[in-house]
Coordinates of C-alpha atoms in Angstrom, one line a residue:
X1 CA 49.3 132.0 88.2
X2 CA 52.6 132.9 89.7
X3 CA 54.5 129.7 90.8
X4 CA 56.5 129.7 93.7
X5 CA 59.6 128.3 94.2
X6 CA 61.8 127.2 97.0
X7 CA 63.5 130.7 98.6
X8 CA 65.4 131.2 101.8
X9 CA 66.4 135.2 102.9
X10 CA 69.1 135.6 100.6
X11 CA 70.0 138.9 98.7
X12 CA 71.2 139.5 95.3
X13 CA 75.2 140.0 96.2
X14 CA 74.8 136.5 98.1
X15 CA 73.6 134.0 95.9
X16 CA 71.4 130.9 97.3
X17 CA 74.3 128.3 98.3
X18 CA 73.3 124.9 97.3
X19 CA 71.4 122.6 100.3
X20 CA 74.5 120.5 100.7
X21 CA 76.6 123.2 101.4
X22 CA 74.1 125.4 103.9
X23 CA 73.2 121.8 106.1
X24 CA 77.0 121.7 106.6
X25 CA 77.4 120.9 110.2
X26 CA 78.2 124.2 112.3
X27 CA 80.5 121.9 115.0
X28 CA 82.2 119.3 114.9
X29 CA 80.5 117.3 117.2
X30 CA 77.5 117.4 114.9
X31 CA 78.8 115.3 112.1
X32 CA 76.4 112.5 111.5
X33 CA 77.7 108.4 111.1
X34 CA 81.3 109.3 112.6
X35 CA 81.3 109.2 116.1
X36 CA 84.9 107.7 116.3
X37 CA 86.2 110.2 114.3
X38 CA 84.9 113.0 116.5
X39 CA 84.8 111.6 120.3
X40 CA 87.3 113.3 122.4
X41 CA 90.6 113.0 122.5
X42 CA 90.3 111.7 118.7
X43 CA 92.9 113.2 116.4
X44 CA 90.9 115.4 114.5
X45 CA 89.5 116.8 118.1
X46 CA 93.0 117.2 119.4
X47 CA 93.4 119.4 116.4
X48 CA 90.3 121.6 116.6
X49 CA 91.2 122.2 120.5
X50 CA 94.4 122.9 120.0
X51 CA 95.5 125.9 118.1
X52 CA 99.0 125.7 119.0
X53 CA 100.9 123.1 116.9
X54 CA 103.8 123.5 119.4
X55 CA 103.1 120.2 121.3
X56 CA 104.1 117.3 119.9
X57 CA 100.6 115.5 121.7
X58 CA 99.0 117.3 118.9
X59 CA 98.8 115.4 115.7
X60 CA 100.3 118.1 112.7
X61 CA 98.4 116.0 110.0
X62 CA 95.9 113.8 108.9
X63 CA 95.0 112.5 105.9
X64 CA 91.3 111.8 105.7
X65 CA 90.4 108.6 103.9
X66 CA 86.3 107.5 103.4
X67 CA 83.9 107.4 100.4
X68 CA 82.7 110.2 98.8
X69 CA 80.2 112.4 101.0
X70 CA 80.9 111.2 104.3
X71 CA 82.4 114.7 106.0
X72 CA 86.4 114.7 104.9
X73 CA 85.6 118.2 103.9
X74 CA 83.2 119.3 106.3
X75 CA 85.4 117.6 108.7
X76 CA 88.3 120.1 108.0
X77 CA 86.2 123.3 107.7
X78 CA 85.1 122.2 111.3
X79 CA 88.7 122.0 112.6
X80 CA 89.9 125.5 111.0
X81 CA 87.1 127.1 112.8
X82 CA 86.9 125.8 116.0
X83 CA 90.6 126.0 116.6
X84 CA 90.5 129.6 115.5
X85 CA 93.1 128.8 112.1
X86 CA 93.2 130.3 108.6
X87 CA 91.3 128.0 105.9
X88 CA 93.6 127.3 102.8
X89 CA 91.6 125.2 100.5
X90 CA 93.0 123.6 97.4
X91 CA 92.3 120.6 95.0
X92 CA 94.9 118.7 93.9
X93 CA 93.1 117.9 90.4
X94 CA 93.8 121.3 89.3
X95 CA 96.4 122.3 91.2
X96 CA 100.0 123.5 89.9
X97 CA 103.0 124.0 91.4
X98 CA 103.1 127.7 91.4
X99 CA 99.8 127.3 93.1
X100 CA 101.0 125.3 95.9
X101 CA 104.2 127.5 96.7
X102 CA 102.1 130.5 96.4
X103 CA 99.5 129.3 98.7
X104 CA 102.8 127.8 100.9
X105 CA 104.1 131.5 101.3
X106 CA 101.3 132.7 102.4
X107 CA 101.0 130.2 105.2
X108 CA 104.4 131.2 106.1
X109 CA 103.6 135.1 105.8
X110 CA 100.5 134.6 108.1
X111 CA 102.7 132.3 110.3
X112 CA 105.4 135.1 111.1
X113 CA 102.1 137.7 112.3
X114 CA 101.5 134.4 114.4
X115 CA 98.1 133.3 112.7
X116 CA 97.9 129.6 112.0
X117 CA 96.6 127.8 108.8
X118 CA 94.7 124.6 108.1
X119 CA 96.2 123.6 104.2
X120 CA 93.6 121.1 102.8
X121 CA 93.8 119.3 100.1
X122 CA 91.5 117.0 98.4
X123 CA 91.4 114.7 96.2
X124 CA 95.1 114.4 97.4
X125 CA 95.5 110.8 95.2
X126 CA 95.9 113.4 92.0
X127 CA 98.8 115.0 93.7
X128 CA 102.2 114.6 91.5
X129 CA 104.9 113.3 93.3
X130 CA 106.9 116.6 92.7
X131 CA 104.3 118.6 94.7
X132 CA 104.4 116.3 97.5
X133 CA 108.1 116.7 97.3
X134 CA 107.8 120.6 98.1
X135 CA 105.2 119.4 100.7
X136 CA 107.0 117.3 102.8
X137 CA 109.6 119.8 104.2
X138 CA 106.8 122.1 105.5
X139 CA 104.5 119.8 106.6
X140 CA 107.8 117.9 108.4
X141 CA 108.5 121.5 109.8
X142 CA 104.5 121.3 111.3
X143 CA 104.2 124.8 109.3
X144 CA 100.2 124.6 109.2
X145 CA 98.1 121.9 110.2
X146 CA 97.7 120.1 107.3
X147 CA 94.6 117.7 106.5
X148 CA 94.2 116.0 103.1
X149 CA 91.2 113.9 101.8
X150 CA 90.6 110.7 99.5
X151 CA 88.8 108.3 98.2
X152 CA 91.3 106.0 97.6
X153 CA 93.4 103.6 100.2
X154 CA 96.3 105.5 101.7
X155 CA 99.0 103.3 101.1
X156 CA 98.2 104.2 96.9
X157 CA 97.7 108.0 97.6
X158 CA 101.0 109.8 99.0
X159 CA 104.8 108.6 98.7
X160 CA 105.5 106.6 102.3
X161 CA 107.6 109.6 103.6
X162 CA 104.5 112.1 103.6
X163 CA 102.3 109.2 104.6
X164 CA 104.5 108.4 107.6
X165 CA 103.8 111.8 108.8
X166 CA 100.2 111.9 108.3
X167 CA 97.7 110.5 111.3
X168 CA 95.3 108.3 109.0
X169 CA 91.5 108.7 110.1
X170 CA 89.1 106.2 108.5
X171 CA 85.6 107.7 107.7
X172 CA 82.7 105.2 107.8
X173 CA 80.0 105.0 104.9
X174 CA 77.1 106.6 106.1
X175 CA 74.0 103.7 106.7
X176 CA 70.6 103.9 106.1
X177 CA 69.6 105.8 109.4
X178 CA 72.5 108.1 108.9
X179 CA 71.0 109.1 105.2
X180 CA 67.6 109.4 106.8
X181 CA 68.8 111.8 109.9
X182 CA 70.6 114.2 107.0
X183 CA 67.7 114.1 104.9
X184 CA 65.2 114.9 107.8
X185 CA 67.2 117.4 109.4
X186 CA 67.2 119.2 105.5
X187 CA 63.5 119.2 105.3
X188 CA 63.4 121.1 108.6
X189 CA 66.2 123.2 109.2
X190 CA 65.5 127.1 108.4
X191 CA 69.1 126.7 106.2
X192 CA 67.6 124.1 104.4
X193 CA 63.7 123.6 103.0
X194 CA 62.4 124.9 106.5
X195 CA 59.5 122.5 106.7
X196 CA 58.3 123.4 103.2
X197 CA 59.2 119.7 102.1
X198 CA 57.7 116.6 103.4
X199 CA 59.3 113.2 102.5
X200 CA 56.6 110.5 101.8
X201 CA 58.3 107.0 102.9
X202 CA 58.6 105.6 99.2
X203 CA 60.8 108.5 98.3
X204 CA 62.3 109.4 101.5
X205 CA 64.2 105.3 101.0
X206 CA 64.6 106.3 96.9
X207 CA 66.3 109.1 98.3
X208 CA 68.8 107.6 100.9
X209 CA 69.5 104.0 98.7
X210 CA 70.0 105.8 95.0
X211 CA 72.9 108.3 97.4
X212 CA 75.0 104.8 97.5
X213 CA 76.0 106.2 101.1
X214 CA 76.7 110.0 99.8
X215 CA 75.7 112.5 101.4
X216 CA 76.3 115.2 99.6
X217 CA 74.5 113.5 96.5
X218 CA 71.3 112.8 98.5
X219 CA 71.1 116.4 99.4
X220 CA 71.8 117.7 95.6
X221 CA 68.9 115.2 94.8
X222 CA 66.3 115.9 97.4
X223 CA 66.8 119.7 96.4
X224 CA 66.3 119.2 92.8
X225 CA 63.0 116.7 93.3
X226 CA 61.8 119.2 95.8
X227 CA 62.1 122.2 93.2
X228 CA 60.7 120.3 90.5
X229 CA 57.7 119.6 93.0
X230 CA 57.4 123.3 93.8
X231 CA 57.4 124.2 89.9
X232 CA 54.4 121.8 89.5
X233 CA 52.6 122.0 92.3
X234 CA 52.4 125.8 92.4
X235 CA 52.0 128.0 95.1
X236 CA 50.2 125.2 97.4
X237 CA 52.3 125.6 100.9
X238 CA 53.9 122.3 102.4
X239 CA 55.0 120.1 99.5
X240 CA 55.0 116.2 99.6
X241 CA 57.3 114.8 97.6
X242 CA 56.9 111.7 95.8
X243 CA 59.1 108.6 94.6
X244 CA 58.4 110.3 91.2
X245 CA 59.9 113.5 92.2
X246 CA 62.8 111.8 93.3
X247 CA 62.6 109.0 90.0
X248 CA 62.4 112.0 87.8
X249 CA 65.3 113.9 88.8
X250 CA 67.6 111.3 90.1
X251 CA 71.1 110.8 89.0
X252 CA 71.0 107.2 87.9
X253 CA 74.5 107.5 86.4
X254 CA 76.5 105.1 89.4
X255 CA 79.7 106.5 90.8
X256 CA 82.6 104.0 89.8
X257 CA 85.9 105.2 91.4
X258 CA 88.9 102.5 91.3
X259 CA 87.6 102.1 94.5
X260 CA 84.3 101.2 93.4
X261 CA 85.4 98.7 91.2
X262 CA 87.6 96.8 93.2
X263 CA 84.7 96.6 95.8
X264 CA 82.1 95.7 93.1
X265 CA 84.1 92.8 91.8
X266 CA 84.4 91.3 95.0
X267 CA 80.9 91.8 95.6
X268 CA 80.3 90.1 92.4
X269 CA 82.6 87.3 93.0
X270 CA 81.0 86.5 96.8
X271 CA 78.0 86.5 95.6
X272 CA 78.7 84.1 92.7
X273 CA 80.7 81.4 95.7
X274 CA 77.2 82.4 97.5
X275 CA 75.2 81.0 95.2
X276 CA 73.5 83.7 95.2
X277 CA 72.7 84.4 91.2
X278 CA 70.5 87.6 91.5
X279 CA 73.1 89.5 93.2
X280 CA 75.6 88.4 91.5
X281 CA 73.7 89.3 88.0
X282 CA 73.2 92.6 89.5
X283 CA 77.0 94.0 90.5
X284 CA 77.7 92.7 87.3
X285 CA 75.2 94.6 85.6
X286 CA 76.5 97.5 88.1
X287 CA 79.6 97.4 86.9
X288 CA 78.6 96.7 83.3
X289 CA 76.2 100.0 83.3
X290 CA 79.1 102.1 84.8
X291 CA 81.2 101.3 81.5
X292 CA 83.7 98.3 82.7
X293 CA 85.4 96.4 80.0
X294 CA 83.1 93.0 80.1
X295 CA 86.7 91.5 79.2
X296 CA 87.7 92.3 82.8
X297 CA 84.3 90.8 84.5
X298 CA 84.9 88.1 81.9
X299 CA 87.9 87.1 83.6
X300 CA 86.7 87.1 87.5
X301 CA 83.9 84.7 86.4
X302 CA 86.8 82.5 85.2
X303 CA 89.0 82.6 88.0
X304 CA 85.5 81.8 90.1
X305 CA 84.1 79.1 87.9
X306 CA 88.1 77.1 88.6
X307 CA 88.5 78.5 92.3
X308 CA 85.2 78.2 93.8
X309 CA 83.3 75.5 91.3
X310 CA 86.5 73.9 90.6
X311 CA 85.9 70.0 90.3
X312 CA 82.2 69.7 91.1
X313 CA 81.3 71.0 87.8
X314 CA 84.4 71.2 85.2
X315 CA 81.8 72.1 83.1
X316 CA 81.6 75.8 84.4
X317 CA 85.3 76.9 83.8
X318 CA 84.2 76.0 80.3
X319 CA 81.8 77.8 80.2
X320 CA 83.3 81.0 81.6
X321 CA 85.9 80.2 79.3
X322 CA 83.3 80.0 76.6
X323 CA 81.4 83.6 77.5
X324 CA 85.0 85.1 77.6
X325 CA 85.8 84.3 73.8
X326 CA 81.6 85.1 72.9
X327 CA 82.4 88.9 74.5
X328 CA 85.1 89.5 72.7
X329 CA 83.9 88.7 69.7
X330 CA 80.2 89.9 70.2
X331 CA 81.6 93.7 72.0
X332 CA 78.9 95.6 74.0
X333 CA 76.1 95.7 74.0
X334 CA 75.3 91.9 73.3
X335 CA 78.0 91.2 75.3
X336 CA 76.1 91.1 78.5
X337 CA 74.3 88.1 77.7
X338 CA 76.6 85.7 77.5
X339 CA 78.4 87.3 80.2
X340 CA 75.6 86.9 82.5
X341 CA 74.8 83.5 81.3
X342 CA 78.1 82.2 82.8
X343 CA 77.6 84.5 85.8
X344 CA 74.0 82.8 86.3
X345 CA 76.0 79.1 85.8
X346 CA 79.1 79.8 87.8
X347 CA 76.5 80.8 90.5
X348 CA 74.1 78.0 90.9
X349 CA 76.8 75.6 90.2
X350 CA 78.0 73.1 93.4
X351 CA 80.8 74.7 95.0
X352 CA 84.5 73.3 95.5
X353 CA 87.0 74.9 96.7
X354 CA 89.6 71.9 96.5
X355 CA 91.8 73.2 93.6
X356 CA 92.3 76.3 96.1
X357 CA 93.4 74.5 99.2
X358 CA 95.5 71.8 97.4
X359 CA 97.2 75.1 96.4
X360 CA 97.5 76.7 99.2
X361 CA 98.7 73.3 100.9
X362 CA 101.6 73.0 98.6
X363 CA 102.4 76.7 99.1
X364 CA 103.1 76.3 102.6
X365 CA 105.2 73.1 102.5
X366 CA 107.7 74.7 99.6
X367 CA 107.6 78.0 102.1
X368 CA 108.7 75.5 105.1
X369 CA 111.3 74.2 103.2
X370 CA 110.3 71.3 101.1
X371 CA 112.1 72.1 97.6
X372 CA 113.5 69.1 97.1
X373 CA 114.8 68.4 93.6
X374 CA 112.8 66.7 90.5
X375 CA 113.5 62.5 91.2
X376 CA 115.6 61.1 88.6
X377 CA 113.6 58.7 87.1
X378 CA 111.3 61.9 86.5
X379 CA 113.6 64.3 84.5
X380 CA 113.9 64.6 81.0
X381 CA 117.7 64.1 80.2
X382 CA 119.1 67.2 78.0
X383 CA 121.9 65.0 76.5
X384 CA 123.7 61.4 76.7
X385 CA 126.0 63.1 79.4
X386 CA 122.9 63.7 81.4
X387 CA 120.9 60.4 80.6
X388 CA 124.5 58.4 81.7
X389 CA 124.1 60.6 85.0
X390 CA 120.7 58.5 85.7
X391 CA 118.8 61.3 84.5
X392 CA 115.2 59.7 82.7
X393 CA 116.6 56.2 84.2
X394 CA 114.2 53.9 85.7
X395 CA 110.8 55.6 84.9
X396 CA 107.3 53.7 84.3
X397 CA 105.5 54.0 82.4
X398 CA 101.9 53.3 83.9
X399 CA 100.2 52.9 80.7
X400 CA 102.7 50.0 80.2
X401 CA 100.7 48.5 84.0
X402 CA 97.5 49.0 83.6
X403 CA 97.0 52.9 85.1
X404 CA 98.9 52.2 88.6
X405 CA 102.4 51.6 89.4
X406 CA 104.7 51.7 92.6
X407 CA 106.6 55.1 92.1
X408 CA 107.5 57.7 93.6
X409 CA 106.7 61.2 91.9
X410 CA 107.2 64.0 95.0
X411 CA 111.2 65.0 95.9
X412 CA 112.8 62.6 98.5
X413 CA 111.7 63.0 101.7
X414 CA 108.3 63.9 100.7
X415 CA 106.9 60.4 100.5
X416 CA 103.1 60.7 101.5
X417 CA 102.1 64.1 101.2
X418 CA 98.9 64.9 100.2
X419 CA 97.5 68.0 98.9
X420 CA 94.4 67.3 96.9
X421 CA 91.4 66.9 99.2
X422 CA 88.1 66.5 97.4
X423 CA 84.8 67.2 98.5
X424 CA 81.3 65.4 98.4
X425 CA 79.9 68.1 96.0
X426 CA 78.9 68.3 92.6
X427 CA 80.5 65.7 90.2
X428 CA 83.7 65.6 92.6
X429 CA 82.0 62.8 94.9
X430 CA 83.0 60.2 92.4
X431 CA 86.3 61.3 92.3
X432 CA 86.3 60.3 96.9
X433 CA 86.5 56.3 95.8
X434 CA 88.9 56.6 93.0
X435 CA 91.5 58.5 94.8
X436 CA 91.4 56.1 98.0
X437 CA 92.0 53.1 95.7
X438 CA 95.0 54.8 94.4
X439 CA 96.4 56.3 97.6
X440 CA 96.3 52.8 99.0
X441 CA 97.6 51.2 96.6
X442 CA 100.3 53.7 96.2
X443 CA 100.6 52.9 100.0
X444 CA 101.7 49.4 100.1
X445 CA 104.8 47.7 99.5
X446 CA 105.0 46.1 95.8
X447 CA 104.8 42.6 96.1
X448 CA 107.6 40.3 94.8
X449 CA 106.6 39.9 91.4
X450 CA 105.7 43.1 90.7
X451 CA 109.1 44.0 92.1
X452 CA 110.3 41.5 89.3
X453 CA 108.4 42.9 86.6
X454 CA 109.3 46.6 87.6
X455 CA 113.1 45.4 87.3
X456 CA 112.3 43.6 83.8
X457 CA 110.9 46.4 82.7
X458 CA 113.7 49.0 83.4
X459 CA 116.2 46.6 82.1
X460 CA 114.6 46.8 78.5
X461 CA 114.2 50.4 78.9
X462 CA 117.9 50.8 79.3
X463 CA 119.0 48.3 76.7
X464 CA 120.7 50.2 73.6
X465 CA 118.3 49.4 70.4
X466 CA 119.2 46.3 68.6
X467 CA 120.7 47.2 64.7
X468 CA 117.9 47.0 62.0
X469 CA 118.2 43.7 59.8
X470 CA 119.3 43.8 56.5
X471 CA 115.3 43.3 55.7
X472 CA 114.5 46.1 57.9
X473 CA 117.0 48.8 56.2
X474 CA 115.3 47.8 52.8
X475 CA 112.0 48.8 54.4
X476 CA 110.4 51.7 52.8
X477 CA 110.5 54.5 55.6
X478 CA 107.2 54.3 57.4
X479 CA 107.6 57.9 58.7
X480 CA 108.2 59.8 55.7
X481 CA 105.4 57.7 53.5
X482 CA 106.3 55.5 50.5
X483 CA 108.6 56.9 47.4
X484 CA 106.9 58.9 44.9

């Protein structure tokens, strides 16, 4: 029996064009999940209306910034062809320098006959700062309208000359109903399947939640499950395809961009101060499955366990600290467990964030000016010169007073300050009592005789040791042991 697969009017000079490149939008206005980006009077609109790069109301570029498959390149396919411009396409991954002048000098060839250019260039982070040293001049000049694309957050992509130049247009990850409108419009569109392809619910939502928000990718997968469908299903006329169409082709490899990491990690480590363990089990797994170093999620679980458990449960920073040293010694793939197991702890632990404010409570005093200098009864004298300058003079010691004593350890002026403020979570709440009984304490005036016995006190301290009796000297040395 002859099997049929999917086929379009094509003809053998003009291969088929993959699904994600025939639904490309035909305007601009039809670009789905960026409305912002395409209302009138946007940037990128003022560039597709407006051929003539001569007004300064015009932007000259724009670097497009978004996740992968949201339109950057669609986008500025869209603005060469409705403003009637050249397309120059390049990417900067394998791009060279004689490349880039070449392509250049035809922009200004065409440019002399009057016929404009749109220069894009993706994946613009990969660019080398010498080739966006010959860029600046030309796009400074407004020579073409130039539009690059990435992934990655401006600021980290071009040198801040170019960048300063460049109208930054923020592309929105595409949501769930945006995923579902591209699909849908693929499974009916005469470019696309042309009704051949029905989505049943379970693997239209496979479909648009395995894409991670690409559209591009959810495209390339629906038209690989809906071949595979065709193959088995033979010549039997509308094809439903199933969640195991979709399962059985599906790229389960996750994208992980710098990007993608820095988001994931934050993801993991909200979900940990959530409390919420099966999410955060899952980013790191995420993360884990994509090929990060365990060291590195290793590490945010400690800086959670101290910043977000803190003092209602010491006993998580331990064990973070614990499944830190267990993965590098164990390696992948038993690492994961007792990553994981401190993931799971840090999560469900009680939650303090007390160690974090205290910090951030001193950091704005020293930033408003309190710096004063170490008290002198605190500092460790260097020398005799320093110790007769009252350096070390007058400290005491509180093991020599039962725990408390009347002194003051913050610079002058600072008397009072408080920075530690504990919480009633976790083990913390017995910590409440403890520290009210010393801050008032610390509050009150010593009384007269402790006055007295402070004063004793400091008086021995600074007495010069007595000379050893003649007894004494005769001593064997208790320090280095008895003579042999």
């Amino acid at each position: 029996m002859d099997m049929e697969i999917p086929h379009y009017e094509t003809t053998r000079t003009e291969p088929l064009k993959p699904l994600a490149e025939r639904m490309r939008p035909r305007r601009i206005e039809d670009v789905v999940g960026q409305e912002e980006v395409v209302a009138p009077g946007s940037p990128l609109m003022l560039m597709a209306q407006n051929p003539d790069l001569s007004s300064l109301a015009v932007p000259g570029a724009a670097l497009l910034f978004g996740p992968p498959g949201t339109g950057k390149t669609t986008l500025s396919q869209l603005v060469a062809q409705e403003s009637g411009r050249h397309m120059m396409k390049l990417n900067a991954v394998n791009l060279n320098v004689s490349d880039l002048t070449a392509t250049l000098a035809t922009i200004s060839r065409l440019r002399r006959r009057n016929e404009e250019c749109v220069l894009f260039i993706d994946e613009i982070h990969r660019l080398p700062q010498d080739m966006q040293d010959i860029l600046l001049p030309v796009v400074e000049k407004r020579m073409m309208c130039f539009i690059a694309a990435t992934t990655e957050p401006p600021a980290s992509v071009l040198q801040p000359a170019l960048l300063s130049r460049c109208i930054v247009v923020h592309l929105h990850k595409l949501t769930m109903d945006n995923l579902g409108e591209i699909l849908d419009r693929a499974c009916a569109d005469p470019r696309g399947l042309n009704g051949r392809v029905r989505l049943d619910p379970e693997a239209r939502k496979m479909l648009i939640v395995s894409s991670g928000g690409d559209a591009r990718r959810s495209l390339t997968t629906l038209e690989a499950a809906a071949s595979r469908a065709v193959w088995e299903g033979g010549d039997s006329g509308v094809v439903i395809l199933t969640a195991d169409d979709v399962r059985a082709v599906a790229d389960n490899v996750a994208r992980y961009s710098f990007q993608d990491q820095s988001n994931m990690t934050s993801a993991m480590i909200k979900s940990m101060r959530g409390s919420d363990a099966d999410a955060a089990v899952y980013w790191a797994m995420r993360m884990l499955n994509a090929g990060e170093d365990p060291k590195f999620i290793a590490r945010s679980v400690i800086t959670t366990a101290a910043k977000d458990v803190g003092m209602a449960d010491p006993e998580a920073l331990r064990v973070a600290t614990a499944a830190a040293d267990a993965v590098d010694r164990l390696g992948m793939p038993n690492a994961r467990f007792p990553l994981l197991e401190a993931v799971v702890y840090v999560s469900t632990a009680p939650k303090s964030d007390s160690i974090q404010r205290a910090s951030e409570a001193v950091s704005r005093d020293i930033h408003d000016g309190y710096i004063g200098d170490v008290p002198d009864h605190l500092r460790e004298p260097l020398d005799e010169e320093a110790k007769k300058e009252g350096e070390g003079n007058g400290y005491l010691n509180p093991h020599d007073f039962g725990g408390f004593v009347h002194q003051e350890y913050l610079p002058m002026g600072m008397e009072g300050h408080e920075y530690y403020q504990p919480n009633d979570s976790g083990m913390e709440h017995r910590i409440i009592p403890w520290l009210k009984d010393y801050r008032d304490y610390m509050a009150q005036k010593p009384s007269a005789d402790e006055e007295r016995e402070y004063e004793e006190y400091r008086h021995r301290a600074a007495a010069p040791a007595s000379a050893p009796s003649a007894d004494e000297a005769a001593a064997p040395d208790a320090v280095t042991g008895p003579a042999a």
